[in-house]
């Protein structure tokens, strides 16, 4: 009896849910509900503050759509688009979103002009520059019946979706993935951007032509940077120069110490140029620090396309540095391509932004996707893939000829040379000053006098 | 060649930054016993105050930016304390719970800032995700030391001197130290504990923000990840000081700055270690310090420092 | 006309993987009080073990010279694509091998790390593990044999030999659910046992537990072994699911995502971890169907989702640290006996 009482007193909580606990739990659940409602309200707010709607989604191929009431009902095709609207590449992604809008409008207009009674709709999803989300997005597209997806942007993301799209026969067209390890034939991955091997050759030719013979290649320690550096080294050696490679860690907040190490290496090796293979953020960071180094300000600098069109490079520090070292960069470009110039003009006119890197490749990806769907005859992955290869053979767009090589990557790519010159609204601007033609670099103007 | 000019300058510059970011961390931990993940946000918000002032309002006056940033980040720190840390501590939550709550705060502030940069981008068409170096009008520039060096020196000096004066010479400072040593006793002896704690948070948070402003004159491209990428190093520096001693934190700042700049330069030149190995070096140092000199006090490794052989039953 | 079956399959697969992670984290932090901020280390270790073992062995067992054609080279990748789907026995064998090896190695890693963790004390466990995670990541980025920064891709999946893709997906889901069930049972038994009671004692008051004669360091080491082992297993499943790994997938943000799941669901309650994982993964999946309808927005829904996750963590911790589901009493046989004696005291 006593033991029983003792046990009852000392272990009151066994199996009993006290009233306070119930109250607390209800409150917690209520709070969660409020927060979920907050999420919904947030979306409402987001929609309210957003202006301009991209023509929104519908389910692929089905005729049971929302709008369109004109007599012969238009057939609507959906094309999935997965963009890095948040995360590391979000500044580029946002510009791409606008390019997509433009491209779909042009595509629909073109298709109407040819007399097809169809409409293409973009289903845009953000993949946050993350691999898992890219896969998630592609799966969602597939589950909505979509068979063609534009994107994802990074090679790491393409690698993760490859198995899924190959099994489920979904065509992927990436405008910006350049990893050599994805140059695989007979799969469902297509890339409307040329391999970096071509650009490395141009950069090597440019450097050699400008008179440098010993360079230090300062490159990102990732697949892009390493592959590019390896190609550059090979081509530069063929021409008769020597290259020393220094990789640097990506994703750091600041590169002052790396640049210092670079400076001491340049000095000790007696190099006459630095070749920088970077993206925009790290590129701008490195150039700003290089501007403060007397050693680095005394050699020539050559850059890959990564930092091109990034606003951070138009700061005073970098602009002055550019003219001091006569900075020259390469980038994929069909120079004086009227279609590209037109795209550029319309972007500025309509959205107030200059096209960023790979915008033209993205634009052409959209166009190719649309025409491939039409020419395929049926909305089926295999048929669309076959049609895509054919369409690309004769299509010329802002990115030039879009023909694919046997691995599904852009076969022909021309390159241009760019510089940073004074002028423009921010004090400095990017200028295309030359092109690469049959093994030599031809300058259309001399940017640094 | 290794100890060349640029490496030394960088070491000094980074020492200034680590000083300004870590000393407030040590001070706030010492007084409140809260491991604050949201400290990273204070750095980022300080930098972005300057960036928004420059990008949206066109102002690049450092003294103005520093003051505004001080107020902004100081208030954020106080807000965190009032809304989150104090309620949790009053409930008797263990320090790990408070740390996890600070992690939640860190996430909230981080993505709020992302949203803010998106909105700013929408209205001004400028890219705030990666913002170029800001050249300030009120700091001498041109020949000689860079703006960041001058500003860094100024902020570091002001921080050290004013904190010294505050803590050693003023009544408020003594009250802070009392609360740090023994909160209950301090309260009993009449010190307004809540006020003192909030003031500590305000001052600590503010200093960090001011440091963030100086960062914008140093870095070629500031991103919203700025605070997060430095937070582990900042904590390393504070750990060198055992999270108690401000002086040792200062030593730690110089030490870590040296490891990162001179250390990696040495390894690169004499052993061919790629420069991209720098984070590895930093984290190894952090782990070595944590393991060799575990911080004392509640939540520290106290009970096991005297364990010799395996003892006791399972 | 949404492919609901496909949606459910893809959602449940990722839910399964995250649930295993949540359960392991709950065991460590919710029950034993080891605030593991480095969960992603063991997750990544498991993924890399699966990736390395499977790609290298597939090539080697098929007679390919891996010094000539390593699996991270484009030729190796093409070969993997062809060879991976030929031999069912090999694929399944590699699966089992990866699971076992990953559990053992990740677990051992956790066990070894318990030493520095004990030394630094409970409050700094978080940072120690976090820095160790970053250390591993930088190391992997430089280590060529596992692909360096490129990572490994075209990892042959256990069911690659199945012709029909939908069947393959269902089979994989079955595998994930099976592993999840095993994990749940094992951890449930661990928690509802005298050991579980000891773990909670350690969590609630370490010094007291020490005074009572519990060898706290050894206990923590054991817990970390089990928890990390299961995280490694989750990593294996992830590697096969994504068919590609690279070091940048395993960043601290992943750990925090898992933390959000267990806090939401309730620390100390295993079913709560499942609920938390389910809610978070479901919301993420549903968002991908909803967001295209919003058009171009100024505020990215992705960012908003994270702000809400952070707020939820803070709010839940302040209001009700137990989360949605409260911590249940430990169900040992002794408890049952006592409850019966008290005349059905469980209510």
Short mmCIF file of C-alpha atoms in Angstrom, two decimals, chain A residues 4 7-8 11 13-17 21 24-25 27-29 31-32 35-36 38-43 45-47 49-60 62 85-87 90 94 97 101 122-128 131-133 135-137 139-145 156-157 159-164 167-168 180-185 221-223 226 249-250, chain C residues 1-4 6-8 10 14 18 43 72-74 77-78 137-138 141-142 144 147-154 157 165-166 168-169 238 241-246 248-249 264 281 283-285 287-305 308 311-312 315-316 319-327 329 335 338-339 341-342 345-347:
data_model
loop_
_atom_site.label_atom_id
_atom_site.label_comp_id
_atom_site.label_asym_id
_atom_site.label_seq_id
_atom_site.Cartn_x
_atom_site.Cartn_y
_atom_site.Cartn_z
CA UNK A 4 1.94 1.99 -4.20
CA UNK A 7 5.15 5.11 -6.69
CA UNK A 8 2.08 7.13 -7.54
CA UNK A 11 6.09 8.94 -11.00
CA UNK A 13 3.97 11.59 -15.51
CA UNK A 14 3.87 7.98 -16.64
CA UNK A 15 1.44 7.70 -19.45
CA UNK A 16 -0.43 10.75 -18.37
CA UNK A 17 -0.62 13.76 -20.59
CA UNK A 21 0.94 19.71 -22.08
CA UNK A 24 0.98 23.79 -25.04
CA UNK A 25 0.66 21.38 -27.90
CA UNK A 27 -0.75 26.38 -28.98
CA UNK A 28 2.23 25.00 -30.84
CA UNK A 29 0.01 23.57 -33.54
CA UNK A 31 1.46 28.65 -34.18
CA UNK A 32 2.54 26.32 -36.93
CA UNK A 35 3.15 30.36 -39.82
CA UNK A 36 1.92 28.29 -42.72
CA UNK A 38 2.04 33.44 -43.14
CA UNK A 39 3.74 31.54 -45.91
CA UNK A 40 0.63 31.81 -48.00
CA UNK A 41 0.31 35.49 -47.20
CA UNK A 42 3.92 35.94 -48.12
CA UNK A 43 3.25 34.46 -51.48
CA UNK A 45 2.52 39.65 -51.10
CA UNK A 46 5.16 38.39 -53.47
CA UNK A 47 2.63 38.16 -56.25
CA UNK A 49 4.69 43.21 -55.63
CA UNK A 50 5.74 41.34 -58.71
CA UNK A 51 4.96 42.97 -61.98
CA UNK A 52 4.68 41.32 -65.31
CA UNK A 53 3.71 37.73 -65.49
CA UNK A 54 5.60 35.22 -67.48
CA UNK A 55 3.01 33.21 -69.31
CA UNK A 56 2.33 30.58 -66.76
CA UNK A 57 2.08 26.89 -66.67
CA UNK A 58 -0.31 24.37 -67.82
CA UNK A 59 -0.04 20.65 -68.12
CA UNK A 60 1.94 19.38 -71.06
CA UNK A 62 -3.34 18.59 -72.80
CA UNK A 85 17.06 32.32 -59.44
CA UNK A 86 18.49 32.09 -55.95
CA UNK A 87 21.81 30.95 -54.65
CA UNK A 90 21.19 34.16 -58.91
CA UNK A 94 17.58 36.80 -62.91
CA UNK A 97 14.61 34.83 -66.56
CA UNK A 101 10.49 35.65 -71.42
CA UNK A 122 7.31 28.31 -70.10
CA UNK A 123 7.07 26.58 -66.75
CA UNK A 124 9.79 28.30 -64.78
CA UNK A 125 11.21 26.87 -61.57
CA UNK A 126 14.03 28.05 -59.37
CA UNK A 127 16.67 25.47 -58.58
CA UNK A 128 18.68 27.61 -56.19
CA UNK A 131 21.86 19.81 -57.38
CA UNK A 132 19.09 18.24 -55.36
CA UNK A 133 16.65 20.98 -56.29
CA UNK A 135 16.60 16.99 -59.83
CA UNK A 136 13.46 17.85 -57.92
CA UNK A 137 12.45 20.38 -60.54
CA UNK A 139 11.00 15.37 -61.63
CA UNK A 140 8.17 17.86 -61.16
CA UNK A 141 8.29 18.71 -64.84
CA UNK A 142 8.18 15.04 -65.74
CA UNK A 143 5.27 14.50 -63.40
CA UNK A 144 3.39 17.25 -65.17
CA UNK A 145 4.01 15.50 -68.46
CA UNK A 156 27.08 19.52 -61.31
CA UNK A 157 23.33 19.87 -61.66
CA UNK A 159 25.20 15.34 -63.78
CA UNK A 160 22.57 14.75 -61.14
CA UNK A 161 19.59 14.89 -63.54
CA UNK A 162 21.26 12.84 -66.26
CA UNK A 163 20.28 9.42 -65.01
CA UNK A 164 16.67 10.45 -64.48
CA UNK A 167 15.61 6.72 -68.07
CA UNK A 168 12.50 8.80 -68.55
CA UNK A 180 34.24 17.98 -70.47
CA UNK A 181 33.03 14.96 -68.47
CA UNK A 182 29.55 15.47 -69.85
CA UNK A 183 30.57 15.16 -73.48
CA UNK A 184 28.77 11.84 -73.81
CA UNK A 185 27.06 10.70 -76.99
CA UNK A 221 39.99 24.88 -58.33
CA UNK A 222 36.85 23.37 -59.83
CA UNK A 223 36.07 21.44 -62.98
CA UNK A 226 40.98 23.02 -64.05
CA UNK A 249 39.85 27.70 -53.58
CA UNK A 250 36.38 28.72 -54.68
CA UNK C 1 -3.04 15.65 -65.43
CA UNK C 2 -0.34 15.35 -62.89
CA UNK C 3 1.44 12.09 -62.48
CA UNK C 4 0.44 11.56 -58.88
CA UNK C 6 5.35 9.60 -59.84
CA UNK C 7 5.03 12.47 -57.41
CA UNK C 8 4.41 10.19 -54.48
CA UNK C 10 9.78 10.77 -55.79
CA UNK C 14 13.63 11.70 -50.62
CA UNK C 18 15.93 12.48 -44.88
CA UNK C 43 26.24 11.77 -44.77
CA UNK C 72 36.04 10.41 -63.11
CA UNK C 73 37.32 10.63 -66.65
CA UNK C 74 34.83 10.98 -69.48
CA UNK C 77 31.98 7.57 -67.38
CA UNK C 78 30.84 6.28 -70.74
CA UNK C 137 35.04 19.04 -47.86
CA UNK C 138 38.22 20.93 -48.73
CA UNK C 141 37.94 18.87 -53.36
CA UNK C 142 41.66 18.26 -53.72
CA UNK C 144 41.85 13.38 -57.32
CA UNK C 147 37.12 13.11 -58.59
CA UNK C 148 38.28 16.20 -56.76
CA UNK C 149 35.96 19.06 -57.42
CA UNK C 150 34.37 17.25 -60.32
CA UNK C 151 33.06 14.55 -58.11
CA UNK C 152 31.92 11.20 -59.43
CA UNK C 153 29.05 10.60 -61.78
CA UNK C 154 27.26 7.84 -63.65
CA UNK C 157 22.35 2.06 -59.49
CA UNK C 165 12.01 3.01 -65.47
CA UNK C 166 8.87 3.17 -63.34
CA UNK C 168 13.07 0.78 -61.17
CA UNK C 169 11.83 3.77 -59.23
CA UNK C 238 21.51 9.52 -51.72
CA UNK C 241 19.51 8.27 -56.06
CA UNK C 242 21.42 11.22 -57.53
CA UNK C 243 23.90 8.98 -59.41
CA UNK C 244 26.43 11.73 -58.91
CA UNK C 245 28.32 13.21 -55.96
CA UNK C 246 30.54 16.22 -55.54
CA UNK C 248 29.85 20.97 -52.70
CA UNK C 249 26.69 19.01 -52.08
CA UNK C 264 9.74 20.81 -35.84
CA UNK C 281 10.11 17.46 -47.89
CA UNK C 283 6.30 21.39 -48.67
CA UNK C 284 9.40 21.58 -50.84
CA UNK C 285 7.89 19.26 -53.44
CA UNK C 287 6.22 24.35 -53.91
CA UNK C 288 7.64 23.23 -57.25
CA UNK C 289 4.11 22.74 -58.51
CA UNK C 290 2.81 26.00 -57.12
CA UNK C 291 5.58 28.51 -57.85
CA UNK C 292 5.33 28.57 -61.66
CA UNK C 293 1.82 29.96 -61.24
CA UNK C 294 3.11 32.95 -59.38
CA UNK C 295 4.89 34.35 -62.38
CA UNK C 296 7.81 36.66 -61.92
CA UNK C 297 7.95 37.66 -58.28
CA UNK C 298 10.22 40.07 -56.50
CA UNK C 299 10.44 37.94 -53.39
CA UNK C 300 11.73 34.49 -54.18
CA UNK C 301 9.54 31.78 -52.61
CA UNK C 302 12.69 29.84 -51.92
CA UNK C 303 14.02 32.54 -49.63
CA UNK C 304 10.65 32.89 -47.96
CA UNK C 305 10.58 29.20 -47.28
CA UNK C 308 9.81 30.55 -42.29
CA UNK C 311 11.26 31.37 -37.62
CA UNK C 312 9.67 28.02 -36.92
CA UNK C 315 9.33 29.89 -32.20
CA UNK C 316 9.10 26.19 -31.50
CA UNK C 319 7.11 28.14 -27.02
CA UNK C 320 7.36 24.41 -26.87
CA UNK C 321 10.82 22.90 -27.08
CA UNK C 322 9.25 19.53 -27.35
CA UNK C 323 8.04 20.31 -30.82
CA UNK C 324 4.84 19.09 -32.35
CA UNK C 325 4.98 15.72 -30.67
CA UNK C 326 6.02 15.47 -27.06
CA UNK C 327 8.68 13.23 -25.75
CA UNK C 329 8.21 7.99 -21.68
CA UNK C 335 7.55 0.38 -17.42
CA UNK C 338 4.68 -0.69 -13.37
CA UNK C 339 1.87 0.73 -15.48
CA UNK C 341 0.48 -2.40 -11.34
CA UNK C 342 -0.86 1.12 -11.15
CA UNK C 345 -2.02 4.31 -15.50
CA UNK C 346 -1.34 5.17 -19.14
CA UNK C 347 -3.95 7.59 -20.33
#
